[in-house]
């Protein structure tokens, strides 16, 4: 457990640029499954065959993270950029980023001393620039191109019961799937492990997986907003760190298949696995995409604070109990 999470989170992989993540996962699982392949979209799919007579169960975790892309190289050598996925500008000011393969920069904004009334206003992306230390456009063009990806550089850390890292959404889910593969659980069912692309930019990856595999059931293995942030009133919390995996009953664009939702809850209660309901219905997952192609789908998530930012946080017990719940689900389904 947690064997792969550090390396997974430190790989740079915004939507559409998941190659490094895919290569890492492929290297670790290829000799532990019965089949493994990469489709034309870039999804990595692994099959662990069952004993026969069971269902096709699909477990999905997306490889991509939120990030940015260079949209212009300015005359003063700074870089204009746009988000790849949903990122609030207020959480990125002054943060260190990697541009392209190895160029390091800082996201810059007008100093607070120069802002109106001395208050930090919420900037637009057009107000922000990445500073790579170049003195001119010509100098910057030697090392950066328009269209280069930009990713956060946060390093993985453990602090007591907590893990702090970038890209826990959804390298956490990828790690859980890899742990399940390592365990080699024997089941009647054929279990497909799908490591998908471009979830953060519109749930793109699952669209073709659904057609390829025609699974009987899909579970999106995710992270989700915790809500137990400082000073946020409790009734507004979505989930709480340390209370177990979050089981979703409904989110944006999808009401979870009732039978799957009830089965997940029933297993958790029977096995004494701590769990919680996701109490806010905002946000979406790949479950919605599978459902629109006719595959009943559910969602199990590890609660995380500060997702879609340079740093997020999970509780180790929530990860452990998510793994337990999914293990029992594929055995009993």
GROMACS .gro file of C-alpha atoms in nm:
model
  333
    1UNK     CA    1   0.000   0.000   0.000
    2UNK     CA    2   0.122   0.350  -0.091
    3UNK     CA    3   0.407   0.185  -0.278
    4UNK     CA    4   0.364   0.403  -0.586
    5UNK     CA    5   0.197   0.725  -0.474
    6UNK     CA    6   0.510   0.936  -0.424
    7UNK     CA    7   0.645   0.870  -0.772
    8UNK     CA    8   0.302   0.902  -0.932
    9UNK     CA    9   0.235   1.246  -0.787
   10UNK     CA   10   0.577   1.384  -0.877
   11UNK     CA   11   0.544   1.295  -1.246
   12UNK     CA   12   0.426   1.591  -1.456
   13UNK     CA   13   0.110   1.504  -1.649
   14UNK     CA   14  -0.151   1.771  -1.730
   15UNK     CA   15  -0.443   1.664  -1.951
   16UNK     CA   16  -0.325   1.556  -2.294
   17UNK     CA   17   0.031   1.504  -2.174
   18UNK     CA   18  -0.003   1.187  -1.966
   19UNK     CA   19   0.281   0.996  -2.135
   20UNK     CA   20   0.515   0.994  -1.833
   21UNK     CA   21   0.242   0.871  -1.601
   22UNK     CA   22   0.136   0.599  -1.844
   23UNK     CA   23   0.493   0.478  -1.895
   24UNK     CA   24   0.549   0.456  -1.520
   25UNK     CA   25   0.228   0.258  -1.462
   26UNK     CA   26   0.289   0.028  -1.757
   27UNK     CA   27   0.638  -0.061  -1.633
   28UNK     CA   28   0.505  -0.152  -1.288
   29UNK     CA   29   0.199  -0.360  -1.388
   30UNK     CA   30   0.275  -0.526  -1.723
   31UNK     CA   31   0.402  -0.851  -1.570
   32UNK     CA   32   0.122  -0.876  -1.314
   33UNK     CA   33  -0.184  -0.882  -1.543
   34UNK     CA   34  -0.311  -1.110  -1.817
   35UNK     CA   35  -0.340  -0.842  -2.085
   36UNK     CA   36  -0.236  -0.480  -2.116
   37UNK     CA   37  -0.269  -0.233  -2.402
   38UNK     CA   38  -0.280   0.137  -2.488
   39UNK     CA   39  -0.562   0.259  -2.711
   40UNK     CA   40  -0.551   0.535  -2.972
   41UNK     CA   41  -0.662   0.796  -2.721
   42UNK     CA   42  -0.375   0.712  -2.486
   43UNK     CA   43  -0.573   0.524  -2.220
   44UNK     CA   44  -0.388   0.236  -2.055
   45UNK     CA   45  -0.607  -0.071  -1.999
   46UNK     CA   46  -0.504  -0.382  -1.805
   47UNK     CA   47  -0.707  -0.702  -1.764
   48UNK     CA   48  -0.695  -0.943  -1.474
   49UNK     CA   49  -0.897  -1.245  -1.589
   50UNK     CA   50  -1.145  -1.406  -1.354
   51UNK     CA   51  -1.214  -1.774  -1.299
   52UNK     CA   52  -1.506  -1.754  -1.539
   53UNK     CA   53  -1.878  -1.704  -1.531
   54UNK     CA   54  -1.858  -1.361  -1.378
   55UNK     CA   55  -1.907  -1.005  -1.498
   56UNK     CA   56  -1.684  -0.751  -1.666
   57UNK     CA   57  -1.595  -0.501  -1.396
   58UNK     CA   58  -1.418  -0.181  -1.495
   59UNK     CA   59  -1.223   0.024  -1.241
   60UNK     CA   60  -1.128   0.368  -1.371
   61UNK     CA   61  -0.874   0.623  -1.246
   62UNK     CA   62  -0.761   0.918  -1.454
   63UNK     CA   63  -0.391   0.983  -1.507
   64UNK     CA   64  -0.410   1.353  -1.589
   65UNK     CA   65  -0.378   1.648  -1.353
   66UNK     CA   66  -0.474   2.013  -1.387
   67UNK     CA   67  -0.204   2.239  -1.526
   68UNK     CA   68  -0.143   2.506  -1.789
   69UNK     CA   69  -0.023   2.570  -2.143
   70UNK     CA   70   0.189   2.850  -2.285
   71UNK     CA   71  -0.024   3.070  -2.513
   72UNK     CA   72   0.220   3.351  -2.595
   73UNK     CA   73   0.581   3.456  -2.552
   74UNK     CA   74   0.584   3.825  -2.467
   75UNK     CA   75   0.831   4.094  -2.571
   76UNK     CA   76   0.972   4.119  -2.217
   77UNK     CA   77   1.044   3.743  -2.206
   78UNK     CA   78   0.751   3.650  -1.984
   79UNK     CA   79   0.500   3.383  -2.085
   80UNK     CA   80   0.125   3.416  -2.112
   81UNK     CA   81  -0.062   3.096  -2.028
   82UNK     CA   82  -0.405   2.938  -2.000
   83UNK     CA   83  -0.541   2.670  -1.765
   84UNK     CA   84  -0.570   2.306  -1.866
   85UNK     CA   85  -0.857   2.204  -1.641
   86UNK     CA   86  -1.015   2.410  -1.366
   87UNK     CA   87  -0.761   2.607  -1.162
   88UNK     CA   88  -0.849   2.912  -0.951
   89UNK     CA   89  -0.602   3.195  -1.017
   90UNK     CA   90  -0.597   3.282  -0.646
   91UNK     CA   91  -0.409   2.963  -0.555
   92UNK     CA   92  -0.128   2.990  -0.810
   93UNK     CA   93   0.025   3.335  -0.757
   94UNK     CA   94   0.395   3.311  -0.676
   95UNK     CA   95   0.406   2.934  -0.734
   96UNK     CA   96   0.697   2.755  -0.898
   97UNK     CA   97   0.619   2.565  -1.219
   98UNK     CA   98   0.796   2.355  -1.479
   99UNK     CA   99   0.757   2.475  -1.838
  100UNK     CA  100   0.809   2.213  -2.108
  101UNK     CA  101   1.060   1.941  -2.022
  102UNK     CA  102   1.290   2.121  -1.780
  103UNK     CA  103   1.249   2.501  -1.769
  104UNK     CA  104   1.158   2.634  -1.423
  105UNK     CA  105   0.953   2.952  -1.379
  106UNK     CA  106   0.743   3.144  -1.128
  107UNK     CA  107   0.384   3.260  -1.179
  108UNK     CA  108   0.399   3.636  -1.129
  109UNK     CA  109   0.138   3.900  -1.043
  110UNK     CA  110   0.148   4.265  -0.944
  111UNK     CA  111   0.295   4.309  -0.594
  112UNK     CA  112   0.037   4.371  -0.322
  113UNK     CA  113   0.196   4.710  -0.247
  114UNK     CA  114   0.097   4.829  -0.595
  115UNK     CA  115  -0.262   4.710  -0.591
  116UNK     CA  116  -0.557   4.938  -0.533
  117UNK     CA  117  -0.626   5.002  -0.163
  118UNK     CA  118  -0.350   4.757  -0.073
  119UNK     CA  119  -0.577   4.454  -0.118
  120UNK     CA  120  -0.504   4.146  -0.321
  121UNK     CA  121  -0.763   4.140  -0.597
  122UNK     CA  122  -0.867   3.823  -0.780
  123UNK     CA  123  -0.671   3.824  -1.105
  124UNK     CA  124  -0.770   3.702  -1.448
  125UNK     CA  125  -0.533   3.474  -1.635
  126UNK     CA  126  -0.453   3.768  -1.861
  127UNK     CA  127  -0.315   3.948  -1.552
  128UNK     CA  128  -0.067   3.669  -1.472
  129UNK     CA  129   0.262   3.582  -1.640
  130UNK     CA  130   0.521   3.308  -1.599
  131UNK     CA  131   0.868   3.447  -1.537
  132UNK     CA  132   1.149   3.214  -1.651
  133UNK     CA  133   1.420   3.476  -1.608
  134UNK     CA  134   1.442   3.560  -1.978
  135UNK     CA  135   1.526   3.921  -2.065
  136UNK     CA  136   1.352   3.928  -2.403
  137UNK     CA  137   1.118   3.740  -2.633
  138UNK     CA  138   1.414   3.620  -2.839
  139UNK     CA  139   1.584   3.476  -2.532
  140UNK     CA  140   1.268   3.302  -2.413
  141UNK     CA  141   1.202   3.154  -2.758
  142UNK     CA  142   1.530   2.963  -2.733
  143UNK     CA  143   1.393   2.746  -2.452
  144UNK     CA  144   1.012   2.770  -2.469
  145UNK     CA  145   0.749   2.726  -2.741
  146UNK     CA  146   0.384   2.821  -2.762
  147UNK     CA  147   0.190   2.507  -2.672
  148UNK     CA  148   0.439   2.387  -2.411
  149UNK     CA  149   0.276   2.232  -2.106
  150UNK     CA  150   0.321   2.385  -1.762
  151UNK     CA  151   0.296   2.182  -1.440
  152UNK     CA  152   0.334   2.239  -1.068
  153UNK     CA  153   0.660   2.118  -0.911
  154UNK     CA  154   0.538   2.022  -0.561
  155UNK     CA  155   0.727   1.737  -0.395
  156UNK     CA  156   0.551   1.453  -0.209
  157UNK     CA  157   0.563   1.467   0.172
  158UNK     CA  158   0.418   1.271   0.463
  159UNK     CA  159   0.322   1.446   0.785
  160UNK     CA  160   0.191   1.209   1.051
  161UNK     CA  161  -0.132   1.056   0.922
  162UNK     CA  162  -0.142   1.286   0.620
  163UNK     CA  163   0.003   1.290   0.270
  164UNK     CA  164   0.073   1.623   0.101
  165UNK     CA  165   0.141   1.637  -0.273
  166UNK     CA  166   0.032   1.773  -0.607
  167UNK     CA  167  -0.189   1.574  -0.846
  168UNK     CA  168  -0.352   1.357  -0.579
  169UNK     CA  169  -0.650   1.414  -0.810
  170UNK     CA  170  -0.625   1.151  -0.943
  171UNK     CA  171  -0.288   0.982  -0.901
  172UNK     CA  172  -0.440   0.866  -0.573
  173UNK     CA  173  -0.692   0.660  -0.771
  174UNK     CA  174  -0.417   0.531  -1.002
  175UNK     CA  175  -0.220   0.420  -0.696
  176UNK     CA  176  -0.520   0.236  -0.552
  177UNK     CA  177  -0.568   0.046  -0.879
  178UNK     CA  178  -0.200  -0.045  -0.888
  179UNK     CA  179  -0.221  -0.174  -0.530
  180UNK     CA  180  -0.519  -0.391  -0.627
  181UNK     CA  181  -0.321  -0.533  -0.919
  182UNK     CA  182  -0.029  -0.608  -0.687
  183UNK     CA  183  -0.260  -0.797  -0.451
  184UNK     CA  184  -0.364  -1.030  -0.734
  185UNK     CA  185  -0.717  -1.077  -0.601
  186UNK     CA  186  -0.880  -1.393  -0.739
  187UNK     CA  187  -1.241  -1.346  -0.849
  188UNK     CA  188  -1.499  -1.492  -1.084
  189UNK     CA  189  -1.509  -1.160  -1.266
  190UNK     CA  190  -1.287  -1.021  -1.537
  191UNK     CA  191  -1.153  -0.700  -1.386
  192UNK     CA  192  -1.035  -0.423  -1.618
  193UNK     CA  193  -0.814  -0.149  -1.477
  194UNK     CA  194  -0.842   0.164  -1.690
  195UNK     CA  195  -0.592   0.445  -1.641
  196UNK     CA  196  -0.756   0.718  -1.844
  197UNK     CA  197  -0.661   1.045  -2.011
  198UNK     CA  198  -0.813   1.394  -2.022
  199UNK     CA  199  -1.066   1.367  -1.743
  200UNK     CA  200  -0.995   1.723  -1.632
  201UNK     CA  201  -1.079   1.865  -1.974
  202UNK     CA  202  -1.413   1.697  -2.036
  203UNK     CA  203  -1.408   1.328  -1.943
  204UNK     CA  204  -1.255   1.241  -2.281
  205UNK     CA  205  -1.075   0.914  -2.215
  206UNK     CA  206  -1.366   0.690  -2.112
  207UNK     CA  207  -1.567   0.765  -2.426
  208UNK     CA  208  -1.380   0.508  -2.631
  209UNK     CA  209  -1.310   0.266  -2.345
  210UNK     CA  210  -1.681   0.214  -2.301
  211UNK     CA  211  -1.716   0.110  -2.665
  212UNK     CA  212  -1.410  -0.115  -2.654
  213UNK     CA  213  -1.480  -0.309  -2.336
  214UNK     CA  214  -1.860  -0.305  -2.300
  215UNK     CA  215  -1.826  -0.363  -1.926
  216UNK     CA  216  -2.117  -0.463  -1.705
  217UNK     CA  217  -2.022  -0.224  -1.426
  218UNK     CA  218  -1.782   0.070  -1.394
  219UNK     CA  219  -1.646   0.235  -1.081
  220UNK     CA  220  -1.468   0.568  -1.100
  221UNK     CA  221  -1.196   0.567  -0.834
  222UNK     CA  222  -1.133   0.932  -0.754
  223UNK     CA  223  -1.039   1.195  -0.504
  224UNK     CA  224  -1.301   1.450  -0.406
  225UNK     CA  225  -1.322   1.781  -0.224
  226UNK     CA  226  -1.315   1.749   0.154
  227UNK     CA  227  -1.471   2.078   0.254
  228UNK     CA  228  -1.332   2.060   0.609
  229UNK     CA  229  -1.114   2.360   0.533
  230UNK     CA  230  -1.038   2.628   0.794
  231UNK     CA  231  -1.340   2.838   0.886
  232UNK     CA  232  -1.580   2.670   0.640
  233UNK     CA  233  -1.907   2.597   0.818
  234UNK     CA  234  -1.968   2.226   0.877
  235UNK     CA  235  -2.297   2.215   0.689
  236UNK     CA  236  -2.105   2.317   0.376
  237UNK     CA  237  -1.855   2.031   0.399
  238UNK     CA  238  -1.855   1.779   0.117
  239UNK     CA  239  -1.649   1.519   0.304
  240UNK     CA  240  -1.415   1.506   0.603
  241UNK     CA  241  -1.059   1.373   0.609
  242UNK     CA  242  -1.023   1.062   0.823
  243UNK     CA  243  -1.387   0.948   0.799
  244UNK     CA  244  -1.326   0.693   0.522
  245UNK     CA  245  -1.391   0.674   0.148
  246UNK     CA  246  -1.667   0.891   0.006
  247UNK     CA  247  -1.948   0.710  -0.175
  248UNK     CA  248  -2.127   0.936  -0.422
  249UNK     CA  249  -2.504   0.920  -0.471
  250UNK     CA  250  -2.525   1.206  -0.724
  251UNK     CA  251  -2.299   1.461  -0.885
  252UNK     CA  252  -2.307   1.707  -1.173
  253UNK     CA  253  -2.472   1.544  -1.471
  254UNK     CA  254  -2.528   1.201  -1.317
  255UNK     CA  255  -2.740   1.027  -1.057
  256UNK     CA  256  -2.540   0.720  -0.954
  257UNK     CA  257  -2.692   0.382  -1.041
  258UNK     CA  258  -2.895   0.292  -0.733
  259UNK     CA  259  -2.797  -0.074  -0.719
  260UNK     CA  260  -2.425   0.005  -0.731
  261UNK     CA  261  -2.458   0.281  -0.472
  262UNK     CA  262  -2.647   0.054  -0.233
  263UNK     CA  263  -2.404  -0.235  -0.290
  264UNK     CA  264  -2.105  -0.017  -0.198
  265UNK     CA  265  -2.279   0.108   0.116
  266UNK     CA  266  -2.388  -0.245   0.212
  267UNK     CA  267  -2.036  -0.388   0.175
  268UNK     CA  268  -1.884  -0.106   0.378
  269UNK     CA  269  -2.133  -0.161   0.661
  270UNK     CA  270  -2.100  -0.540   0.657
  271UNK     CA  271  -1.720  -0.531   0.659
  272UNK     CA  272  -1.695  -0.253   0.917
  273UNK     CA  273  -1.517  -0.023   0.672
  274UNK     CA  274  -1.556   0.344   0.769
  275UNK     CA  275  -1.721   0.543   0.489
  276UNK     CA  276  -1.907   0.866   0.428
  277UNK     CA  277  -2.145   1.006   0.172
  278UNK     CA  278  -2.027   1.285  -0.053
  279UNK     CA  279  -2.259   1.556   0.070
  280UNK     CA  280  -2.215   1.813  -0.208
  281UNK     CA  281  -2.329   1.728  -0.560
  282UNK     CA  282  -2.099   1.965  -0.750
  283UNK     CA  283  -1.821   1.837  -0.973
  284UNK     CA  284  -1.819   1.537  -1.201
  285UNK     CA  285  -1.631   1.215  -1.271
  286UNK     CA  286  -1.576   0.962  -1.546
  287UNK     CA  287  -1.876   0.772  -1.408
  288UNK     CA  288  -2.096   1.015  -1.597
  289UNK     CA  289  -1.926   0.933  -1.926
  290UNK     CA  290  -1.964   0.558  -1.872
  291UNK     CA  291  -2.330   0.602  -1.781
  292UNK     CA  292  -2.404   0.796  -2.101
  293UNK     CA  293  -2.282   0.494  -2.300
  294UNK     CA  294  -2.509   0.257  -2.111
  295UNK     CA  295  -2.270   0.121  -1.847
  296UNK     CA  296  -2.403   0.142  -1.488
  297UNK     CA  297  -2.141   0.331  -1.289
  298UNK     CA  298  -2.055   0.426  -0.933
  299UNK     CA  299  -1.799   0.651  -0.766
  300UNK     CA  300  -1.568   0.586  -0.471
  301UNK     CA  301  -1.335   0.869  -0.370
  302UNK     CA  302  -1.056   0.950  -0.128
  303UNK     CA  303  -1.136   1.288   0.034
  304UNK     CA  304  -0.872   1.554  -0.032
  305UNK     CA  305  -0.823   1.911   0.079
  306UNK     CA  306  -0.719   2.182  -0.167
  307UNK     CA  307  -0.754   1.981  -0.490
  308UNK     CA  308  -0.693   2.158  -0.823
  309UNK     CA  309  -0.415   2.357  -0.659
  310UNK     CA  310  -0.035   2.327  -0.629
  311UNK     CA  311  -0.074   2.115  -0.316
  312UNK     CA  312  -0.342   1.883  -0.179
  313UNK     CA  313  -0.378   1.662   0.127
  314UNK     CA  314  -0.528   1.321   0.207
  315UNK     CA  315  -0.549   1.101   0.517
  316UNK     CA  316  -0.366   0.767   0.498
  317UNK     CA  317  -0.657   0.580   0.659
  318UNK     CA  318  -0.897   0.706   0.391
  319UNK     CA  319  -0.666   0.563   0.126
  320UNK     CA  320  -0.639   0.232   0.310
  321UNK     CA  321  -1.016   0.201   0.355
  322UNK     CA  322  -1.082   0.291  -0.009
  323UNK     CA  323  -0.857   0.002  -0.107
  324UNK     CA  324  -1.042  -0.233   0.131
  325UNK     CA  325  -1.383  -0.132  -0.003
  326UNK     CA  326  -1.289  -0.181  -0.367
  327UNK     CA  327  -1.124  -0.516  -0.293
  328UNK     CA  328  -1.443  -0.642  -0.130
  329UNK     CA  329  -1.658  -0.501  -0.409
  330UNK     CA  330  -1.481  -0.688  -0.689
  331UNK     CA  331  -1.486  -1.008  -0.484
  332UNK     CA  332  -1.859  -0.992  -0.409
  333UNK     CA  333  -1.998  -0.847  -0.732
   0.00000   0.00000   0.00000
